[in-house]
Coordinates of C-alpha atoms and ligand atoms in Angstrom, one line a residue:
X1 CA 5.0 22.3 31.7
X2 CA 1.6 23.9 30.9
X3 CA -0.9 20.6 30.1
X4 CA -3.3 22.9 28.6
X5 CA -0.9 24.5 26.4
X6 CA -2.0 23.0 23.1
X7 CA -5.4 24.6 24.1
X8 CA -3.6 28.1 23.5
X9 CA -1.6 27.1 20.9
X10 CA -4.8 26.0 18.8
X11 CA -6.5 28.8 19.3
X12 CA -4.0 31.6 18.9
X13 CA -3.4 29.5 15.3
X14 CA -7.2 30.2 14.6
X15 CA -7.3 33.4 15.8
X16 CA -4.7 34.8 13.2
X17 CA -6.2 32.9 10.3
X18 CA -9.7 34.2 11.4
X19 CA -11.2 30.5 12.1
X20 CA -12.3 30.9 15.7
X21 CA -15.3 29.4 15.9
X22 CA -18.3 30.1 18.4
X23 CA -22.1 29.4 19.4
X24 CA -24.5 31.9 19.0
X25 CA -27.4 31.7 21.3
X26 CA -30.9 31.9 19.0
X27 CA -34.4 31.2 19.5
X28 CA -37.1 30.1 16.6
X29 CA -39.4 32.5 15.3
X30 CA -42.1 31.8 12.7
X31 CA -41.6 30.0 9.8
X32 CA -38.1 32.0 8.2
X33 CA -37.0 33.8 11.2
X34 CA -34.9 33.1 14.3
X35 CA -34.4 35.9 17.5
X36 CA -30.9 37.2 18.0
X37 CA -30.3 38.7 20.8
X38 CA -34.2 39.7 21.4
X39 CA -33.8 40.9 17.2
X40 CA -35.3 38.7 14.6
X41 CA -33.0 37.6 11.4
X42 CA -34.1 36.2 8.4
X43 CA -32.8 32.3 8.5
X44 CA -30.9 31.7 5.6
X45 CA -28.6 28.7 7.1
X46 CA -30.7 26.2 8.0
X47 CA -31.2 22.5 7.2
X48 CA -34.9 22.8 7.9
X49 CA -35.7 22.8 4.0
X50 CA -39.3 22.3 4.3
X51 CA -40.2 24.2 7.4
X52 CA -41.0 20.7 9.0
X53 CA -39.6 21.1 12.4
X54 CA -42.3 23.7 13.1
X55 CA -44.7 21.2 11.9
X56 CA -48.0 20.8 14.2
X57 CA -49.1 17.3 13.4
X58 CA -45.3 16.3 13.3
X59 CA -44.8 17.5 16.8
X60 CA -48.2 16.6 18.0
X61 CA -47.1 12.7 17.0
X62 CA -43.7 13.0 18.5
X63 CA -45.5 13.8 21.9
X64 CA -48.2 10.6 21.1
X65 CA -45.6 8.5 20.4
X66 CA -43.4 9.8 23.8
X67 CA -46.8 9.2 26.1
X68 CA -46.9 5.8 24.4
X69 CA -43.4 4.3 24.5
X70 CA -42.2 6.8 27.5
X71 CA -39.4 9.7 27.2
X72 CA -36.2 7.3 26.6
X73 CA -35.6 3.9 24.7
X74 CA -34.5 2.5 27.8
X75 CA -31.4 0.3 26.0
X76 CA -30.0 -0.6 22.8
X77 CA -32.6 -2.1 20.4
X78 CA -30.8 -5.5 20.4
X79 CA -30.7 -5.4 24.2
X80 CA -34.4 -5.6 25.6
X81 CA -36.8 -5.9 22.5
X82 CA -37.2 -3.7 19.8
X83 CA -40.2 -1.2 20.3
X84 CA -42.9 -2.0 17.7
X85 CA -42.4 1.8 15.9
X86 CA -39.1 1.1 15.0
X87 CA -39.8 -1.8 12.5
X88 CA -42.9 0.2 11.0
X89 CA -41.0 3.3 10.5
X90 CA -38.0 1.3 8.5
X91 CA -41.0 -0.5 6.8
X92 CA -42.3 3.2 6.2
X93 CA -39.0 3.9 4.8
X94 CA -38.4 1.3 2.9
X95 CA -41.4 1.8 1.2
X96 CA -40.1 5.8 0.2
X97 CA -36.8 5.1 -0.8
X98 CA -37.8 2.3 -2.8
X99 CA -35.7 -0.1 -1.4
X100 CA -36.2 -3.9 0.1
X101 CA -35.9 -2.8 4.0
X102 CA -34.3 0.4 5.8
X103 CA -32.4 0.2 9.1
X104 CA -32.9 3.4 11.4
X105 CA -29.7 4.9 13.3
X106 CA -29.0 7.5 16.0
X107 CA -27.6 10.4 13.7
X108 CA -26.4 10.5 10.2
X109 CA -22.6 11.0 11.7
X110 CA -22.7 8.1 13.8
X111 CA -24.1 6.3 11.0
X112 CA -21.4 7.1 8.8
X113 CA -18.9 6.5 11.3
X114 CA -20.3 2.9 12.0
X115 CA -21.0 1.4 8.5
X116 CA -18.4 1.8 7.1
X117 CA -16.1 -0.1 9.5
X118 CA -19.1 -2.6 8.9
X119 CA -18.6 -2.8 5.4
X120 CA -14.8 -2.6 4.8
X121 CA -12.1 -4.3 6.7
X122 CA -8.7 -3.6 7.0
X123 CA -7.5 -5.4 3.6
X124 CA -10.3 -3.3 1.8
X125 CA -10.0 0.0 -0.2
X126 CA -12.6 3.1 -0.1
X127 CA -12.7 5.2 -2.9
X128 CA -14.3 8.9 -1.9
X129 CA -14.7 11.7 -3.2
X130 CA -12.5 15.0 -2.4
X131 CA -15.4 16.6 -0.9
X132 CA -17.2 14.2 1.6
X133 CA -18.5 15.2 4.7
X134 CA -16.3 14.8 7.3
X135 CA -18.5 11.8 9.4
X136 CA -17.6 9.8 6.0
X137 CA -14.1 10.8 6.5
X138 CA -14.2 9.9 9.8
X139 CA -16.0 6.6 9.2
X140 CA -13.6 5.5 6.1
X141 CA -10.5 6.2 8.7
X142 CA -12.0 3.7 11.5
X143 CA -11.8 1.1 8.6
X144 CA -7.7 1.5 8.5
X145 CA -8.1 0.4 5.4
X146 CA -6.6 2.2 1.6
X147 CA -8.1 5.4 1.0
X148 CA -7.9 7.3 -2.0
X149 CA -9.8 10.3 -2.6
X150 CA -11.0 11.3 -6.2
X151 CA -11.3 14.5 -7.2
X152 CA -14.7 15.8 -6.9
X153 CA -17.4 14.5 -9.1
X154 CA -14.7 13.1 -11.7
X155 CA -15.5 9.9 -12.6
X156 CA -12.2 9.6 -15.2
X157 CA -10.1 9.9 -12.1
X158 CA -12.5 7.4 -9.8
X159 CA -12.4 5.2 -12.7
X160 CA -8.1 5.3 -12.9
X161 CA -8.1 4.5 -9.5
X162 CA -10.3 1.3 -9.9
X163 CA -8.1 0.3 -13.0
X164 CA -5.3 0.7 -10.7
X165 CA -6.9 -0.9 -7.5
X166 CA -6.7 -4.7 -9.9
X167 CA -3.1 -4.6 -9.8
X168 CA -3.5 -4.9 -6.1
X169 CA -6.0 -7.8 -4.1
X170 CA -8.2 -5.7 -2.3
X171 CA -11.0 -7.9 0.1
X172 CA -13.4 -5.5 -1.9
X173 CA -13.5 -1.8 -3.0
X174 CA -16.6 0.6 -1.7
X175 CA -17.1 3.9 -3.4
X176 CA -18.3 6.8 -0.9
X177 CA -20.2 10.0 -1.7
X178 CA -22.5 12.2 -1.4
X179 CA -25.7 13.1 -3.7
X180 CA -26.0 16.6 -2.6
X181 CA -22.8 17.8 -1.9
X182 CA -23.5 19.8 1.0
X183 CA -21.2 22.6 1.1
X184 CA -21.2 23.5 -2.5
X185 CA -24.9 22.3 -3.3
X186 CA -23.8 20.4 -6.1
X187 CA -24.4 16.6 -7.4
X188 CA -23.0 13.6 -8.1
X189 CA -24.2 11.5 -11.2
X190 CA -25.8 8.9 -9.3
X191 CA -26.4 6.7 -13.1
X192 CA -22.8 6.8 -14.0
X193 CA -21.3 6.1 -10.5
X194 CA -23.8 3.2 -10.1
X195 CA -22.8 1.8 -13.0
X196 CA -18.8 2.1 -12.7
X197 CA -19.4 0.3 -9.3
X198 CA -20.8 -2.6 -11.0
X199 CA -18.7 -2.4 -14.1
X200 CA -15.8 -3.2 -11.2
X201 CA -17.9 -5.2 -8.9
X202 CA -17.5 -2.4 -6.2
X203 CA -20.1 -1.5 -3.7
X204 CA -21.8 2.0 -4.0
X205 CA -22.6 4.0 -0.6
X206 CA -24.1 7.3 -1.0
X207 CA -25.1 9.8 1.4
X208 CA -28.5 11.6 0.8
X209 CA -28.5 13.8 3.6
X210 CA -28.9 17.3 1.3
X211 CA -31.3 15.1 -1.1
X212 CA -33.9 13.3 1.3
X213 CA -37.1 15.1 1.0
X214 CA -35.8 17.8 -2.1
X215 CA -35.0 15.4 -4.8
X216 CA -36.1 12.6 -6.3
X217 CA -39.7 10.6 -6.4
X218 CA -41.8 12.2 -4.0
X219 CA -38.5 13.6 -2.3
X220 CA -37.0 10.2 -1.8
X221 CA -33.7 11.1 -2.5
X222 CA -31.5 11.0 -6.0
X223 CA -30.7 7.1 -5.2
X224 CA -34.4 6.4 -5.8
X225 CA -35.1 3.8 -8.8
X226 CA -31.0 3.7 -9.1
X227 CA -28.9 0.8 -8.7
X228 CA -27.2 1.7 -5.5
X229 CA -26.3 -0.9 -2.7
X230 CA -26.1 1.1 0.5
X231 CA -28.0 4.5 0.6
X232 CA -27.9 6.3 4.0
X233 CA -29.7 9.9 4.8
X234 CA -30.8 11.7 7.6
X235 CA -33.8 12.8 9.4
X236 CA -32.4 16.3 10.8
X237 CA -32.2 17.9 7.8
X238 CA -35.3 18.5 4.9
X239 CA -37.6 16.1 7.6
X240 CA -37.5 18.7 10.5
X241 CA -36.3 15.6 12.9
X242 CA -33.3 13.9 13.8
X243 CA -31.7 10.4 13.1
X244 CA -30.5 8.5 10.3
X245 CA -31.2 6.0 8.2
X246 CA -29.4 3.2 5.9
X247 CA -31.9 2.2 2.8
X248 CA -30.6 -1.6 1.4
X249 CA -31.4 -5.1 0.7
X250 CA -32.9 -7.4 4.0
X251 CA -30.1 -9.0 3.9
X252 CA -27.9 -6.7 4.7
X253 CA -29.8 -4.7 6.8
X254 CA -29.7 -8.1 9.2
X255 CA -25.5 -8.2 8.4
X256 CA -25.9 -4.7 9.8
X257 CA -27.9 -5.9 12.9
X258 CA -24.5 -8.3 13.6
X259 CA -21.8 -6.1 12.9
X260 CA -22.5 -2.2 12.7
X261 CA -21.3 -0.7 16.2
X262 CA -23.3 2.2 16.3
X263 CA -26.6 0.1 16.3
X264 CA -25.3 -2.3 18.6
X265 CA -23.5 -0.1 21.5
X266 CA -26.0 3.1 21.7
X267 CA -29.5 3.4 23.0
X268 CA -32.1 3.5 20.7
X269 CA -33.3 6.8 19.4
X270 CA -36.1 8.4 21.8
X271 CA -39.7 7.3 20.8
X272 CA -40.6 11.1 20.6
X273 CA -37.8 11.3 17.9
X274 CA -39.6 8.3 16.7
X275 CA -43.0 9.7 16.4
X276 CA -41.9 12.7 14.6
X277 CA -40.3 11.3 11.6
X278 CA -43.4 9.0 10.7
X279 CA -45.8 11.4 10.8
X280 CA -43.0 14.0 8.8
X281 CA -42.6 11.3 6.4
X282 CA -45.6 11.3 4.5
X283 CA -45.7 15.4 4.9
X284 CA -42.8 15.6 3.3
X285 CA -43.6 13.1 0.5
X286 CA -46.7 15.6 -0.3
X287 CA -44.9 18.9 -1.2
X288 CA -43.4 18.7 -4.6
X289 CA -45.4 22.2 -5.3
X290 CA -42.9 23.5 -2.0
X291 CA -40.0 21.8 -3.7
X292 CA -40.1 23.2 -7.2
X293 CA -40.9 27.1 -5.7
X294 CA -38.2 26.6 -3.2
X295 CA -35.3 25.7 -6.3
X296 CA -37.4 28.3 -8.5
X297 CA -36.2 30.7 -5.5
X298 CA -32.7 29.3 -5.5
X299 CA -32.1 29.7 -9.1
X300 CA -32.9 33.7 -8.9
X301 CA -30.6 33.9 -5.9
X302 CA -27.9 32.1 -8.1
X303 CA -28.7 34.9 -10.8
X304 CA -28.6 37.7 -8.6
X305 CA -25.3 36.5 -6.9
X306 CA -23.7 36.2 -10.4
X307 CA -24.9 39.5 -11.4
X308 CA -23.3 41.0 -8.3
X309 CA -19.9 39.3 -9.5
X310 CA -19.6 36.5 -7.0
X311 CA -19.1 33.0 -8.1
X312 CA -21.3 29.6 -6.6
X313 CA -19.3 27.1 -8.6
X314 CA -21.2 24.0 -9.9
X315 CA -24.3 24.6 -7.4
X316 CA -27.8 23.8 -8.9
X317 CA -30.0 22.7 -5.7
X318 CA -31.4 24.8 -2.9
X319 CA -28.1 24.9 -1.8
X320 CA -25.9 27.9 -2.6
X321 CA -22.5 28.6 -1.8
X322 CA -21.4 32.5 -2.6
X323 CA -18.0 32.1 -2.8
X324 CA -16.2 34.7 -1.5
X325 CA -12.3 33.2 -0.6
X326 CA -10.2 34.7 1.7
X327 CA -11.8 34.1 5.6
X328 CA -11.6 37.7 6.8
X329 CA -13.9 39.0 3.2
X330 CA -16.0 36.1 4.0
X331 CA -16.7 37.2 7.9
X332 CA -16.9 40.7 6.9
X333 CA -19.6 39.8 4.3
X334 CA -21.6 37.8 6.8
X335 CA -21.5 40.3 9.2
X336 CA -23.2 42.8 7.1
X337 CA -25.6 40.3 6.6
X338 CA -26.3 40.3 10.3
X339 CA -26.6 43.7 10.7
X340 CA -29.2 44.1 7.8
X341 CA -31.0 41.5 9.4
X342 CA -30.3 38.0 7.3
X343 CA -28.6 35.2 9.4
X344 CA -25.9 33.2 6.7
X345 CA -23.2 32.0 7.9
X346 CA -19.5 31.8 6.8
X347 CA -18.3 28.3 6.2
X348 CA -14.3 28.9 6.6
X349 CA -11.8 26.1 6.3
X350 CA -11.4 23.2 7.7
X351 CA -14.9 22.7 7.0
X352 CA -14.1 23.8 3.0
X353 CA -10.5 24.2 1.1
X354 CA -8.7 27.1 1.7
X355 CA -9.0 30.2 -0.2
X356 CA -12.4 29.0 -0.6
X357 CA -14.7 30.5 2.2
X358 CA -17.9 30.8 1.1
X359 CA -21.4 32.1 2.6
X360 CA -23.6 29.2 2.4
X361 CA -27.2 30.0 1.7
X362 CA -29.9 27.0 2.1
X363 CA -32.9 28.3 0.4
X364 CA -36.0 26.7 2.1
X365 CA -39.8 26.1 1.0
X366 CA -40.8 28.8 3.9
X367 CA -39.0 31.3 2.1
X368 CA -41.1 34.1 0.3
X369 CA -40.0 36.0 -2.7
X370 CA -39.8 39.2 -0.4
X371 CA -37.4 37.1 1.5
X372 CA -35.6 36.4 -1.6
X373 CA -35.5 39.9 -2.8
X374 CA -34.2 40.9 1.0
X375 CA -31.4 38.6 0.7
X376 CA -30.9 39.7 -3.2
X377 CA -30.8 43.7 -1.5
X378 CA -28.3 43.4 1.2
X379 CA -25.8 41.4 -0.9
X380 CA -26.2 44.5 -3.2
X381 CA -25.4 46.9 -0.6
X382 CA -22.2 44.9 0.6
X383 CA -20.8 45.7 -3.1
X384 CA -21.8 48.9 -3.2
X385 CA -20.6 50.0 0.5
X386 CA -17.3 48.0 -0.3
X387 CA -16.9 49.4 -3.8
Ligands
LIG401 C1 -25.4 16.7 8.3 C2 -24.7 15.6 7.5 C3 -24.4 14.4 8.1 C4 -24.6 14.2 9.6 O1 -25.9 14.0 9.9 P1 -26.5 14.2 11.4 O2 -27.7 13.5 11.5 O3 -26.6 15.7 11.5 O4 -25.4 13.7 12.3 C5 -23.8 13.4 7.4 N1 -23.6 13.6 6.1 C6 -23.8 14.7 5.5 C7 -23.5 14.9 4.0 C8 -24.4 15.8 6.2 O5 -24.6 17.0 5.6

């Protein structure tokens, strides 16, 4: 018997539904731009929504704070002292998300994966929506608790499924989602969610990784000034760094300190990584100008996309999915892309339903309306070729 044989199996499975998935080597250029084989494309896929991981200042700090507090964080935080930057960044973040204290973790997925098996045990029940990312999939199945998934952004159907959940003694019932959803660049109503949790006494966790540093006070994120218990978000995304964080009450952030296993059992983010995200922090918090001309941009590529016949369903953020539908349209469109020079990437299931591959543009502040109209042009000339 061939041990490896699952290995073939998997991928000859992938291969006919055109879901093979590979790495292509880049390298940054400018602001917009990434080299290709030698050839620079037009970024239109990145996370990088404010141009901050290019940032001087931010990378001059993350090399202060690495001659400081040295290249690695030598343990877990709980294991020989806590460097001092730790407790004035979740101070500093506190302070932007409006919330009583802020507890910083390795990466938005292990965060996920970690709190909520620190928040629900097995007699509990998590209500998520259909279209979680998969680290709050992940984390919600660690809890081998009841899951039930809502359908997406229906709060008629969440709201069944607490009505139903009395009939049965849960320990307690959380409600997971996200504020920017971050495949189809849509949102969640933050108001109405916040108060269905405490109309049934259920504990709201939202995921802000789409929303820190676009929306929101100052960029803070959709949860800010809302009545939400547990708010988590990352720094890799709109903040040009890496991490995570969990915005809450002191209280729990010190249950948190006790009980969640990703803080516990993994080293402590580098200081460099450290560095970085206080001196992005404030940076970001500056550039509402940035953020309204980068969703000014998004809305005419949403009008231009429409007017070109594709659909982006209930998008309205600097997020865009083109939805296309079938995988091998969807590969053929990005590649067309590629040759005319604009790196967007197809997004093919599992990662979205089937029959629902999309192109997923991320419109950043560092794109110029000639970059807009360049995107605009080669979708154009993929109808017209094809039609
Ligand atoms: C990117 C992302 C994460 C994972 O964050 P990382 O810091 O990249 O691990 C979690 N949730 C959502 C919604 C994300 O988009």
């Amino acid at each position: 018997m061939d041990k490896w044989a699952f290995v073939e199996k998997e991928f000859a499975r992938r291969k006919a539904a055109d879901q093979v998935r590979t790495l292509t080597p880049v390298a940054p250029k400018g602001a917009a731009e990434v080299l290709v084989n030698g050839r620079p494309m037009l970024n239109f896929c990145s996370n990088d929504y404010l141009g901050l991981s290019k940032h001087p200042a931010i990378i001059e700090a993350s090399v202060r704070c690495a001659q400081d507090f040295g290249a690695g964080s030598t343990a877990s935080r709980l294991v020989c002292g806590d460097f001092t930057v730790f407790g004035e960044l979740e101070r500093e973040m506190a302070a932007f998300k409006g919330t009583e204290d802020a507890l910083v973790l390795t990466s938005g997925f292990q965060a996920n994966a970690s709190l909520l098996p620190a928040l629900a045990d097995r007699g509990a029940l998590i209500l998520s929506d259909q279209l979680n990312h998969n680290s709050l999939i992940q984390g919600a199945r660690l809890c081998r608790c009841d899951v039930k998934v809502f359908r997406h952004n229906d709060l008629d159907h969440l709201r069944e499924l607490l009505i139903s959940a009395r009939k049965v003694s849960y320990s307690r019932i959380l409600i997971t989602t996200e504020s920017v959803f971050s495949m189809d660049g849509d949102r969640a109503d933050i108001e109405a969610l916040a108060a269905l949790s405490e109309e049934f006494a259920a504990i709201l966790f939202v995921d802000e990784a789409h929303a820190t540093g676009v929306f929101g006070r100052r960029g803070a994120g959709m949860c800010h000034g809302k009545n939400v218990d547990v708010v988590m978000g990352t720094f890799g995304k709109a903040l040009g760094c890496f991490g995570a964080y969990v915005a809450c009450s002191s209280r729990l952030k010190s249950y948190l300190i006790n009980c969640c296993a990703g803080l516990i059992y993994t080293t402590a983010l580098p200081p460099a990584v450290i560095g970085s995200i206080r001196a992005a922090l404030p940076i970001a918090a500056a550039m509402d100008e940035e953020r309204r001309a980068m969703l000014l941009r998004a809305d005419r590529v949403r009008a231009a996309v429409h007017d070109l016949g594709w659909e982006t369903g209930a998008s309205d953020t600097h997020i865009v999915p083109v939805l296309v539908g079938p995988e091998s349209e969807t590969l053929a469109l990005s590649a067309y892309l590629k040759e005319r020079g604009i790196l967007a990437t197809a997004i093919r299931p599992p990662t979205v339903e089937p029959g629902r591959s999309r192109i997923r543009l991320a419109v950043c502040a560092q794109h110029t309306n000639d970059h807009i109209e360049r995107l605009v042009s080669a979708f154009a000339g993929f109808k017209e070729q094809a039609a």
